[in-house]
Amino acid sequence: MPGESATLRGRRILVVEDDYLLAQILSDFLEDAEVNVIGPVGSVDEALAMVETAPESFDGAILDVNLHGSKSYPVADALAARSIPFLFATGYSRNALDERYRDHPRCEKPFDQVTLLSMFGRLFNNDAA
């Protein structure tokens, strides 16, 4: 994990999660890796507003798929349109995701810190390649 931590150090990650406890766990995991956490935000509208008005304020995002009964795909679309890397944090299987995002990186809940940081490390390493 040392390589992933170095890749993430100082990055600004938007956390989009509607469950307070999971948002706190995600934030703690990221902060332990010296990531600057933006948010967390818990709704599609709030996340979209951030992406549309201040996309330069973060380097990447982690999205819960289901936010209070609404899917986060509009947020994913807005991030993709701006070439901002993101991954999904979800309990949904790959096949339950919208077809456009079935091959997109996702960290299955429940997740652990090592898996999450490793996935983000690969996401940013691929972005830099």
PDB file of N, CA and C in Angstrom, residues 18-117:
ATOM      1  N   ASP A  18     -24.737   8.879   1.474  1.00  0.00           N
ATOM      2  CA  ASP A  18     -25.873   9.355   2.268  1.00  0.00           C
ATOM      3  C   ASP A  18     -25.962   8.745   3.665  1.00  0.00           C
ATOM      4  N   ASP A  19     -25.232   7.706   3.934  1.00  0.00           N
ATOM      5  CA  ASP A  19     -25.230   7.099   5.259  1.00  0.00           C
ATOM      6  C   ASP A  19     -24.128   7.761   6.092  1.00  0.00           C
ATOM      7  N   TYR A  20     -24.535   8.416   7.185  1.00  0.00           N
ATOM      8  CA  TYR A  20     -23.583   9.184   7.985  1.00  0.00           C
ATOM      9  C   TYR A  20     -22.395   8.337   8.453  1.00  0.00           C
ATOM     10  N   LEU A  21     -22.660   7.151   8.982  1.00  0.00           N
ATOM     11  CA  LEU A  21     -21.574   6.319   9.509  1.00  0.00           C
ATOM     12  C   LEU A  21     -20.620   5.876   8.406  1.00  0.00           C
ATOM     13  N   LEU A  22     -21.162   5.470   7.253  1.00  0.00           N
ATOM     14  CA  LEU A  22     -20.287   5.079   6.142  1.00  0.00           C
ATOM     15  C   LEU A  22     -19.493   6.273   5.617  1.00  0.00           C
ATOM     16  N   ALA A  23     -20.125   7.436   5.565  1.00  0.00           N
ATOM     17  CA  ALA A  23     -19.417   8.644   5.130  1.00  0.00           C
ATOM     18  C   ALA A  23     -18.256   8.940   6.076  1.00  0.00           C
ATOM     19  N   GLN A  24     -18.482   8.753   7.361  1.00  0.00           N
ATOM     20  CA  GLN A  24     -17.425   9.003   8.335  1.00  0.00           C
ATOM     21  C   GLN A  24     -16.292   7.988   8.195  1.00  0.00           C
ATOM     22  N   ILE A  25     -16.647   6.720   7.989  1.00  0.00           N
ATOM     23  CA  ILE A  25     -15.624   5.683   7.793  1.00  0.00           C
ATOM     24  C   ILE A  25     -14.799   5.982   6.543  1.00  0.00           C
ATOM     25  N   LEU A  26     -15.461   6.297   5.445  1.00  0.00           N
ATOM     26  CA  LEU A  26     -14.756   6.643   4.206  1.00  0.00           C
ATOM     27  C   LEU A  26     -13.818   7.828   4.432  1.00  0.00           C
ATOM     28  N   SER A  27     -14.338   8.848   5.083  1.00  0.00           N
ATOM     29  CA  SER A  27     -13.535  10.040   5.349  1.00  0.00           C
ATOM     30  C   SER A  27     -12.321   9.705   6.199  1.00  0.00           C
ATOM     31  N   ASP A  28     -12.525   8.884   7.237  1.00  0.00           N
ATOM     32  CA  ASP A  28     -11.412   8.486   8.100  1.00  0.00           C
ATOM     33  C   ASP A  28     -10.361   7.696   7.320  1.00  0.00           C
ATOM     34  N   PHE A  29     -10.801   6.751   6.496  1.00  0.00           N
ATOM     35  CA  PHE A  29      -9.870   5.965   5.680  1.00  0.00           C
ATOM     36  C   PHE A  29      -9.015   6.888   4.808  1.00  0.00           C
ATOM     37  N   LEU A  30      -9.683   7.835   4.159  1.00  0.00           N
ATOM     38  CA  LEU A  30      -8.979   8.738   3.252  1.00  0.00           C
ATOM     39  C   LEU A  30      -8.058   9.689   4.009  1.00  0.00           C
ATOM     40  N   GLU A  31      -8.532  10.227   5.110  1.00  0.00           N
ATOM     41  CA  GLU A  31      -7.701  11.141   5.896  1.00  0.00           C
ATOM     42  C   GLU A  31      -6.462  10.435   6.449  1.00  0.00           C
ATOM     43  N   ASP A  32      -6.603   9.149   6.801  1.00  0.00           N
ATOM     44  CA  ASP A  32      -5.441   8.379   7.261  1.00  0.00           C
ATOM     45  C   ASP A  32      -4.362   8.300   6.179  1.00  0.00           C
ATOM     46  N   ALA A  33      -4.777   8.386   4.917  1.00  0.00           N
ATOM     47  CA  ALA A  33      -3.829   8.350   3.792  1.00  0.00           C
ATOM     48  C   ALA A  33      -3.424   9.762   3.363  1.00  0.00           C
ATOM     49  N   GLU A  34      -3.709  10.738   4.220  1.00  0.00           N
ATOM     50  CA  GLU A  34      -3.365  12.139   3.970  1.00  0.00           C
ATOM     51  C   GLU A  34      -4.069  12.720   2.752  1.00  0.00           C
ATOM     52  N   VAL A  35      -5.300  12.260   2.550  1.00  0.00           N
ATOM     53  CA  VAL A  35      -6.165  12.790   1.500  1.00  0.00           C
ATOM     54  C   VAL A  35      -6.994  13.914   2.115  1.00  0.00           C
ATOM     55  N   ASN A  36      -7.235  14.954   1.350  1.00  0.00           N
ATOM     56  CA  ASN A  36      -8.126  16.035   1.773  1.00  0.00           C
ATOM     57  C   ASN A  36      -9.540  15.666   1.353  1.00  0.00           C
ATOM     58  N   VAL A  37     -10.393  15.423   2.313  1.00  0.00           N
ATOM     59  CA  VAL A  37     -11.763  15.006   2.039  1.00  0.00           C
ATOM     60  C   VAL A  37     -12.630  16.235   1.804  1.00  0.00           C
ATOM     61  N   ILE A  38     -13.356  16.206   0.696  1.00  0.00           N
ATOM     62  CA  ILE A  38     -14.341  17.235   0.379  1.00  0.00           C
ATOM     63  C   ILE A  38     -15.707  16.614   0.667  1.00  0.00           C
ATOM     64  N   GLY A  39     -16.498  17.278   1.472  1.00  0.00           N
ATOM     65  CA  GLY A  39     -17.781  16.724   1.871  1.00  0.00           C
ATOM     66  C   GLY A  39     -17.656  16.110   3.251  1.00  0.00           C
ATOM     67  N   PRO A  40     -18.372  15.059   3.476  1.00  0.00           N
ATOM     68  CA  PRO A  40     -19.205  14.314   2.533  1.00  0.00           C
ATOM     69  C   PRO A  40     -20.516  15.038   2.218  1.00  0.00           C
ATOM     70  N   VAL A  41     -21.042  14.704   1.051  1.00  0.00           N
ATOM     71  CA  VAL A  41     -22.359  15.169   0.644  1.00  0.00           C
ATOM     72  C   VAL A  41     -23.248  13.951   0.489  1.00  0.00           C
ATOM     73  N   GLY A  42     -24.553  14.140   0.713  1.00  0.00           N
ATOM     74  CA  GLY A  42     -25.434  12.988   0.769  1.00  0.00           C
ATOM     75  C   GLY A  42     -26.565  12.964  -0.232  1.00  0.00           C
ATOM     76  N   SER A  43     -26.531  13.855  -1.226  1.00  0.00           N
ATOM     77  CA  SER A  43     -27.610  13.846  -2.207  1.00  0.00           C
ATOM     78  C   SER A  43     -27.066  14.080  -3.612  1.00  0.00           C
ATOM     79  N   VAL A  44     -27.828  13.622  -4.581  1.00  0.00           N
ATOM     80  CA  VAL A  44     -27.451  13.815  -5.982  1.00  0.00           C
ATOM     81  C   VAL A  44     -27.378  15.306  -6.291  1.00  0.00           C
ATOM     82  N   ASP A  45     -28.387  16.071  -5.860  1.00  0.00           N
ATOM     83  CA  ASP A  45     -28.415  17.505  -6.166  1.00  0.00           C
ATOM     84  C   ASP A  45     -27.218  18.238  -5.587  1.00  0.00           C
ATOM     85  N   GLU A  46     -26.877  17.940  -4.347  1.00  0.00           N
ATOM     86  CA  GLU A  46     -25.743  18.604  -3.707  1.00  0.00           C
ATOM     87  C   GLU A  46     -24.426  18.233  -4.405  1.00  0.00           C
ATOM     88  N   ALA A  47     -24.266  16.963  -4.744  1.00  0.00           N
ATOM     89  CA  ALA A  47     -23.048  16.523  -5.431  1.00  0.00           C
ATOM     90  C   ALA A  47     -22.952  17.143  -6.820  1.00  0.00           C
ATOM     91  N   LEU A  48     -24.066  17.162  -7.551  1.00  0.00           N
ATOM     92  CA  LEU A  48     -24.070  17.784  -8.886  1.00  0.00           C
ATOM     93  C   LEU A  48     -23.710  19.256  -8.809  1.00  0.00           C
ATOM     94  N   ALA A  49     -24.247  19.946  -7.822  1.00  0.00           N
ATOM     95  CA  ALA A  49     -23.932  21.370  -7.670  1.00  0.00           C
ATOM     96  C   ALA A  49     -22.432  21.568  -7.481  1.00  0.00           C
ATOM     97  N   MET A  50     -21.812  20.722  -6.683  1.00  0.00           N
ATOM     98  CA  MET A  50     -20.368  20.836  -6.463  1.00  0.00           C
ATOM     99  C   MET A  50     -19.587  20.569  -7.738  1.00  0.00           C
ATOM    100  N   VAL A  51     -19.992  19.529  -8.463  1.00  0.00           N
ATOM    101  CA  VAL A  51     -19.282  19.172  -9.693  1.00  0.00           C
ATOM    102  C   VAL A  51     -19.447  20.274 -10.743  1.00  0.00           C
ATOM    103  N   GLU A  52     -20.644  20.826 -10.839  1.00  0.00           N
ATOM    104  CA  GLU A  52     -20.915  21.818 -11.874  1.00  0.00           C
ATOM    105  C   GLU A  52     -20.360  23.197 -11.553  1.00  0.00           C
ATOM    106  N   THR A  53     -20.289  23.560 -10.265  1.00  0.00           N
ATOM    107  CA  THR A  53     -19.843  24.907  -9.926  1.00  0.00           C
ATOM    108  C   THR A  53     -18.380  24.991  -9.517  1.00  0.00           C
ATOM    109  N   ALA A  54     -17.809  23.907  -9.023  1.00  0.00           N
ATOM    110  CA  ALA A  54     -16.427  23.965  -8.545  1.00  0.00           C
ATOM    111  C   ALA A  54     -15.668  22.673  -8.819  1.00  0.00           C
ATOM    112  N   PRO A  55     -15.636  22.207 -10.079  1.00  0.00           N
ATOM    113  CA  PRO A  55     -14.942  20.940 -10.349  1.00  0.00           C
ATOM    114  C   PRO A  55     -13.443  21.000 -10.062  1.00  0.00           C
ATOM    115  N   GLU A  56     -12.885  22.201 -10.029  1.00  0.00           N
ATOM    116  CA  GLU A  56     -11.449  22.336  -9.743  1.00  0.00           C
ATOM    117  C   GLU A  56     -11.137  22.151  -8.265  1.00  0.00           C
ATOM    118  N   SER A  57     -12.158  22.056  -7.424  1.00  0.00           N
ATOM    119  CA  SER A  57     -11.923  21.949  -5.989  1.00  0.00           C
ATOM    120  C   SER A  57     -11.633  20.516  -5.521  1.00  0.00           C
ATOM    121  N   PHE A  58     -11.707  19.551  -6.438  1.00  0.00           N
ATOM    122  CA  PHE A  58     -11.369  18.178  -6.060  1.00  0.00           C
ATOM    123  C   PHE A  58     -10.735  17.455  -7.252  1.00  0.00           C
ATOM    124  N   ASP A  59      -9.975  16.395  -6.906  1.00  0.00           N
ATOM    125  CA  ASP A  59      -9.232  15.625  -7.906  1.00  0.00           C
ATOM    126  C   ASP A  59      -9.926  14.332  -8.297  1.00  0.00           C
ATOM    127  N   GLY A  60     -10.849  13.880  -7.484  1.00  0.00           N
ATOM    128  CA  GLY A  60     -11.533  12.623  -7.723  1.00  0.00           C
ATOM    129  C   GLY A  60     -12.716  12.515  -6.783  1.00  0.00           C
ATOM    130  N   ALA A  61     -13.461  11.427  -6.921  1.00  0.00           N
ATOM    131  CA  ALA A  61     -14.655  11.254  -6.093  1.00  0.00           C
ATOM    132  C   ALA A  61     -14.932   9.785  -5.849  1.00  0.00           C
ATOM    133  N   ILE A  62     -15.641   9.549  -4.762  1.00  0.00           N
ATOM    134  CA  ILE A  62     -16.182   8.229  -4.478  1.00  0.00           C
ATOM    135  C   ILE A  62     -17.681   8.398  -4.315  1.00  0.00           C
ATOM    136  N   LEU A  63     -18.442   7.606  -5.058  1.00  0.00           N
ATOM    137  CA  LEU A  63     -19.888   7.755  -5.112  1.00  0.00           C
ATOM    138  C   LEU A  63     -20.608   6.516  -4.604  1.00  0.00           C
ATOM    139  N   ASP A  64     -21.500   6.716  -3.668  1.00  0.00           N
ATOM    140  CA  ASP A  64     -22.465   5.679  -3.342  1.00  0.00           C
ATOM    141  C   ASP A  64     -23.441   5.663  -4.515  1.00  0.00           C
ATOM    142  N   VAL A  65     -23.878   4.504  -4.945  1.00  0.00           N
ATOM    143  CA  VAL A  65     -24.779   4.424  -6.096  1.00  0.00           C
ATOM    144  C   VAL A  65     -26.184   4.896  -5.729  1.00  0.00           C
ATOM    145  N   ASN A  66     -26.661   4.513  -4.553  1.00  0.00           N
ATOM    146  CA  ASN A  66     -28.025   4.838  -4.150  1.00  0.00           C
ATOM    147  C   ASN A  66     -27.987   5.903  -3.061  1.00  0.00           C
ATOM    148  N   LEU A  67     -28.480   7.084  -3.398  1.00  0.00           N
ATOM    149  CA  LEU A  67     -28.505   8.198  -2.456  1.00  0.00           C
ATOM    150  C   LEU A  67     -29.952   8.562  -2.144  1.00  0.00           C
ATOM    151  N   HIS A  68     -30.428   8.135  -1.013  1.00  0.00           N
ATOM    152  CA  HIS A  68     -31.814   8.401  -0.604  1.00  0.00           C
ATOM    153  C   HIS A  68     -32.805   8.008  -1.698  1.00  0.00           C
ATOM    154  N   GLY A  69     -32.574   6.871  -2.330  1.00  0.00           N
ATOM    155  CA  GLY A  69     -33.488   6.365  -3.348  1.00  0.00           C
ATOM    156  C   GLY A  69     -33.222   6.862  -4.757  1.00  0.00           C
ATOM    157  N   SER A  70     -32.270   7.767  -4.929  1.00  0.00           N
ATOM    158  CA  SER A  70     -31.898   8.260  -6.264  1.00  0.00           C
ATOM    159  C   SER A  70     -30.531   7.708  -6.641  1.00  0.00           C
ATOM    160  N   LYS A  71     -30.386   7.319  -7.862  1.00  0.00           N
ATOM    161  CA  LYS A  71     -29.097   6.820  -8.339  1.00  0.00           C
ATOM    162  C   LYS A  71     -28.131   7.983  -8.572  1.00  0.00           C
ATOM    163  N   SER A  72     -26.867   7.747  -8.336  1.00  0.00           N
ATOM    164  CA  SER A  72     -25.845   8.788  -8.488  1.00  0.00           C
ATOM    165  C   SER A  72     -25.297   8.885  -9.910  1.00  0.00           C
ATOM    166  N   TYR A  73     -25.933   8.236 -10.868  1.00  0.00           N
ATOM    167  CA  TYR A  73     -25.425   8.251 -12.239  1.00  0.00           C
ATOM    168  C   TYR A  73     -25.314   9.652 -12.840  1.00  0.00           C
ATOM    169  N   PRO A  74     -26.230  10.602 -12.547  1.00  0.00           N
ATOM    170  CA  PRO A  74     -26.014  11.959 -13.075  1.00  0.00           C
ATOM    171  C   PRO A  74     -24.712  12.584 -12.573  1.00  0.00           C
ATOM    172  N   VAL A  75     -24.334  12.272 -11.346  1.00  0.00           N
ATOM    173  CA  VAL A  75     -23.063  12.763 -10.804  1.00  0.00           C
ATOM    174  C   VAL A  75     -21.909  12.092 -11.536  1.00  0.00           C
ATOM    175  N   ALA A  76     -22.015  10.782 -11.734  1.00  0.00           N
ATOM    176  CA  ALA A  76     -20.981  10.045 -12.469  1.00  0.00           C
ATOM    177  C   ALA A  76     -20.838  10.602 -13.885  1.00  0.00           C
ATOM    178  N   ASP A  77     -21.961  10.900 -14.527  1.00  0.00           N
ATOM    179  CA  ASP A  77     -21.916  11.468 -15.882  1.00  0.00           C
ATOM    180  C   ASP A  77     -21.203  12.822 -15.885  1.00  0.00           C
ATOM    181  N   ALA A  78     -21.511  13.659 -14.895  1.00  0.00           N
ATOM    182  CA  ALA A  78     -20.888  14.985 -14.813  1.00  0.00           C
ATOM    183  C   ALA A  78     -19.390  14.875 -14.544  1.00  0.00           C
ATOM    184  N   LEU A  79     -18.995  13.946 -13.693  1.00  0.00           N
ATOM    185  CA  LEU A  79     -17.571  13.730 -13.429  1.00  0.00           C
ATOM    186  C   LEU A  79     -16.861  13.225 -14.679  1.00  0.00           C
ATOM    187  N   ALA A  80     -17.451  12.252 -15.347  1.00  0.00           N
ATOM    188  CA  ALA A  80     -16.849  11.689 -16.561  1.00  0.00           C
ATOM    189  C   ALA A  80     -16.696  12.763 -17.641  1.00  0.00           C
ATOM    190  N   ALA A  81     -17.692  13.633 -17.770  1.00  0.00           N
ATOM    191  CA  ALA A  81     -17.633  14.698 -18.778  1.00  0.00           C
ATOM    192  C   ALA A  81     -16.481  15.660 -18.510  1.00  0.00           C
ATOM    193  N   ARG A  82     -16.056  15.741 -17.252  1.00  0.00           N
ATOM    194  CA  ARG A  82     -14.966  16.641 -16.879  1.00  0.00           C
ATOM    195  C   ARG A  82     -13.648  15.886 -16.677  1.00  0.00           C
ATOM    196  N   SER A  83     -13.643  14.614 -17.019  1.00  0.00           N
ATOM    197  CA  SER A  83     -12.456  13.746 -16.879  1.00  0.00           C
ATOM    198  C   SER A  83     -11.940  13.703 -15.447  1.00  0.00           C
ATOM    199  N   ILE A  84     -12.862  13.720 -14.488  1.00  0.00           N
ATOM    200  CA  ILE A  84     -12.499  13.597 -13.076  1.00  0.00           C
ATOM    201  C   ILE A  84     -12.667  12.133 -12.681  1.00  0.00           C
ATOM    202  N   PRO A  85     -11.593  11.484 -12.246  1.00  0.00           N
ATOM    203  CA  PRO A  85     -11.691  10.058 -11.892  1.00  0.00           C
ATOM    204  C   PRO A  85     -12.575   9.832 -10.671  1.00  0.00           C
ATOM    205  N   PHE A  86     -13.292   8.723 -10.698  1.00  0.00           N
ATOM    206  CA  PHE A  86     -14.166   8.380  -9.579  1.00  0.00           C
ATOM    207  C   PHE A  86     -14.338   6.874  -9.529  1.00  0.00           C
ATOM    208  N   LEU A  87     -14.787   6.420  -8.373  1.00  0.00           N
ATOM    209  CA  LEU A  87     -15.172   5.027  -8.240  1.00  0.00           C
ATOM    210  C   LEU A  87     -16.455   4.970  -7.438  1.00  0.00           C
ATOM    211  N   PHE A  88     -17.155   3.874  -7.621  1.00  0.00           N
ATOM    212  CA  PHE A  88     -18.390   3.648  -6.897  1.00  0.00           C
ATOM    213  C   PHE A  88     -18.093   2.862  -5.631  1.00  0.00           C
ATOM    214  N   ALA A  89     -18.768   3.209  -4.557  1.00  0.00           N
ATOM    215  CA  ALA A  89     -18.774   2.414  -3.338  1.00  0.00           C
ATOM    216  C   ALA A  89     -20.197   1.906  -3.211  1.00  0.00           C
ATOM    217  N   THR A  90     -20.377   0.612  -3.339  1.00  0.00           N
ATOM    218  CA  THR A  90     -21.737   0.102  -3.405  1.00  0.00           C
ATOM    219  C   THR A  90     -21.849  -1.324  -2.908  1.00  0.00           C
ATOM    220  N   GLY A  91     -23.031  -1.666  -2.471  1.00  0.00           N
ATOM    221  CA  GLY A  91     -23.349  -3.045  -2.134  1.00  0.00           C
ATOM    222  C   GLY A  91     -23.939  -3.779  -3.323  1.00  0.00           C
ATOM    223  N   TYR A  92     -24.181  -3.042  -4.417  1.00  0.00           N
ATOM    224  CA  TYR A  92     -24.746  -3.652  -5.622  1.00  0.00           C
ATOM    225  C   TYR A  92     -23.703  -4.482  -6.362  1.00  0.00           C
ATOM    226  N   SER A  93     -24.153  -5.564  -6.960  1.00  0.00           N
ATOM    227  CA  SER A  93     -23.263  -6.351  -7.805  1.00  0.00           C
ATOM    228  C   SER A  93     -23.029  -5.610  -9.106  1.00  0.00           C
ATOM    229  N   ARG A  94     -22.041  -6.037  -9.833  1.00  0.00           N
ATOM    230  CA  ARG A  94     -21.700  -5.430 -11.123  1.00  0.00           C
ATOM    231  C   ARG A  94     -22.905  -5.398 -12.046  1.00  0.00           C
ATOM    232  N   ASN A  95     -23.651  -6.493 -12.112  1.00  0.00           N
ATOM    233  CA  ASN A  95     -24.782  -6.586 -13.031  1.00  0.00           C
ATOM    234  C   ASN A  95     -25.967  -5.720 -12.626  1.00  0.00           C
ATOM    235  N   ALA A  96     -26.010  -5.263 -11.381  1.00  0.00           N
ATOM    236  CA  ALA A  96     -27.104  -4.400 -10.933  1.00  0.00           C
ATOM    237  C   ALA A  96     -26.870  -2.941 -11.305  1.00  0.00           C
ATOM    238  N   LEU A  97     -25.640  -2.622 -11.705  1.00  0.00           N
ATOM    239  CA  LEU A  97     -25.327  -1.249 -12.095  1.00  0.00           C
ATOM    240  C   LEU A  97     -25.839  -0.963 -13.496  1.00  0.00           C
ATOM    241  N   ASP A  98     -26.060   0.313 -13.770  1.00  0.00           N
ATOM    242  CA  ASP A  98     -26.410   0.749 -15.109  1.00  0.00           C
ATOM    243  C   ASP A  98     -25.355   0.209 -16.079  1.00  0.00           C
ATOM    244  N   GLU A  99     -25.784  -0.243 -17.222  1.00  0.00           N
ATOM    245  CA  GLU A  99     -24.876  -0.874 -18.188  1.00  0.00           C
ATOM    246  C   GLU A  99     -23.663   0.003 -18.516  1.00  0.00           C
ATOM    247  N   ARG A 100     -23.850   1.314 -18.554  1.00  0.00           N
ATOM    248  CA  ARG A 100     -22.738   2.226 -18.865  1.00  0.00           C
ATOM    249  C   ARG A 100     -21.616   2.141 -17.851  1.00  0.00           C
ATOM    250  N   TYR A 101     -21.943   1.727 -16.631  1.00  0.00           N
ATOM    251  CA  TYR A 101     -20.963   1.749 -15.546  1.00  0.00           C
ATOM    252  C   TYR A 101     -20.600   0.378 -15.007  1.00  0.00           C
ATOM    253  N   ARG A 102     -20.985  -0.664 -15.686  1.00  0.00           N
ATOM    254  CA  ARG A 102     -20.687  -2.015 -15.181  1.00  0.00           C
ATOM    255  C   ARG A 102     -19.194  -2.316 -15.129  1.00  0.00           C
ATOM    256  N   ASP A 103     -18.425  -1.716 -16.003  1.00  0.00           N
ATOM    257  CA  ASP A 103     -16.986  -1.971 -15.998  1.00  0.00           C
ATOM    258  C   ASP A 103     -16.198  -0.861 -15.306  1.00  0.00           C
ATOM    259  N   HIS A 104     -16.904   0.059 -14.698  1.00  0.00           N
ATOM    260  CA  HIS A 104     -16.234   1.153 -13.995  1.00  0.00           C
ATOM    261  C   HIS A 104     -15.756   0.650 -12.631  1.00  0.00           C
ATOM    262  N   PRO A 105     -14.640   1.170 -12.130  1.00  0.00           N
ATOM    263  CA  PRO A 105     -14.149   0.724 -10.820  1.00  0.00           C
ATOM    264  C   PRO A 105     -15.189   0.922  -9.717  1.00  0.00           C
ATOM    265  N   ARG A 106     -15.337  -0.116  -8.903  1.00  0.00           N
ATOM    266  CA  ARG A 106     -16.252  -0.032  -7.773  1.00  0.00           C
ATOM    267  C   ARG A 106     -15.666  -0.829  -6.621  1.00  0.00           C
ATOM    268  N   CYS A 107     -15.901  -0.315  -5.465  1.00  0.00           N
ATOM    269  CA  CYS A 107     -15.465  -0.952  -4.233  1.00  0.00           C
ATOM    270  C   CYS A 107     -16.719  -1.452  -3.545  1.00  0.00           C
ATOM    271  N   GLU A 108     -16.831  -2.756  -3.403  1.00  0.00           N
ATOM    272  CA  GLU A 108     -18.044  -3.338  -2.831  1.00  0.00           C
ATOM    273  C   GLU A 108     -18.086  -3.152  -1.323  1.00  0.00           C
ATOM    274  N   LYS A 109     -19.270  -2.767  -0.841  1.00  0.00           N
ATOM    275  CA  LYS A 109     -19.506  -2.673   0.596  1.00  0.00           C
ATOM    276  C   LYS A 109     -19.805  -4.063   1.130  1.00  0.00           C
ATOM    277  N   PRO A 110     -19.389  -4.422   2.297  1.00  0.00           N
ATOM    278  CA  PRO A 110     -18.516  -3.620   3.140  1.00  0.00           C
ATOM    279  C   PRO A 110     -17.093  -3.658   2.596  1.00  0.00           C
ATOM    280  N   PHE A 111     -16.390  -2.572   2.711  1.00  0.00           N
ATOM    281  CA  PHE A 111     -15.032  -2.489   2.195  1.00  0.00           C
ATOM    282  C   PHE A 111     -14.076  -2.205   3.339  1.00  0.00           C
ATOM    283  N   ASP A 112     -12.816  -2.369   3.037  1.00  0.00           N
ATOM    284  CA  ASP A 112     -11.802  -2.075   4.037  1.00  0.00           C
ATOM    285  C   ASP A 112     -10.857  -1.007   3.485  1.00  0.00           C
ATOM    286  N   GLN A 113     -10.071  -0.463   4.361  1.00  0.00           N
ATOM    287  CA  GLN A 113      -9.185   0.632   4.004  1.00  0.00           C
ATOM    288  C   GLN A 113      -8.173   0.239   2.931  1.00  0.00           C
ATOM    289  N   VAL A 114      -7.586  -0.923   3.057  1.00  0.00           N
ATOM    290  CA  VAL A 114      -6.569  -1.353   2.098  1.00  0.00           C
ATOM    291  C   VAL A 114      -7.157  -1.442   0.690  1.00  0.00           C
ATOM    292  N   THR A 115      -8.325  -2.064   0.574  1.00  0.00           N
ATOM    293  CA  THR A 115      -8.966  -2.207  -0.736  1.00  0.00           C
ATOM    294  C   THR A 115      -9.319  -0.850  -1.315  1.00  0.00           C
ATOM    295  N   LEU A 116      -9.920  -0.002  -0.510  1.00  0.00           N
ATOM    296  CA  LEU A 116     -10.324   1.317  -0.979  1.00  0.00           C
ATOM    297  C   LEU A 116      -9.124   2.130  -1.458  1.00  0.00           C
ATOM    298  N   LEU A 117      -8.089   2.202  -0.660  1.00  0.00           N
ATOM    299  CA  LEU A 117      -6.919   2.990  -1.032  1.00  0.00           C
ATOM    300  C   LEU A 117      -6.206   2.408  -2.239  1.00  0.00           C
TER     301      LEU A 117
END
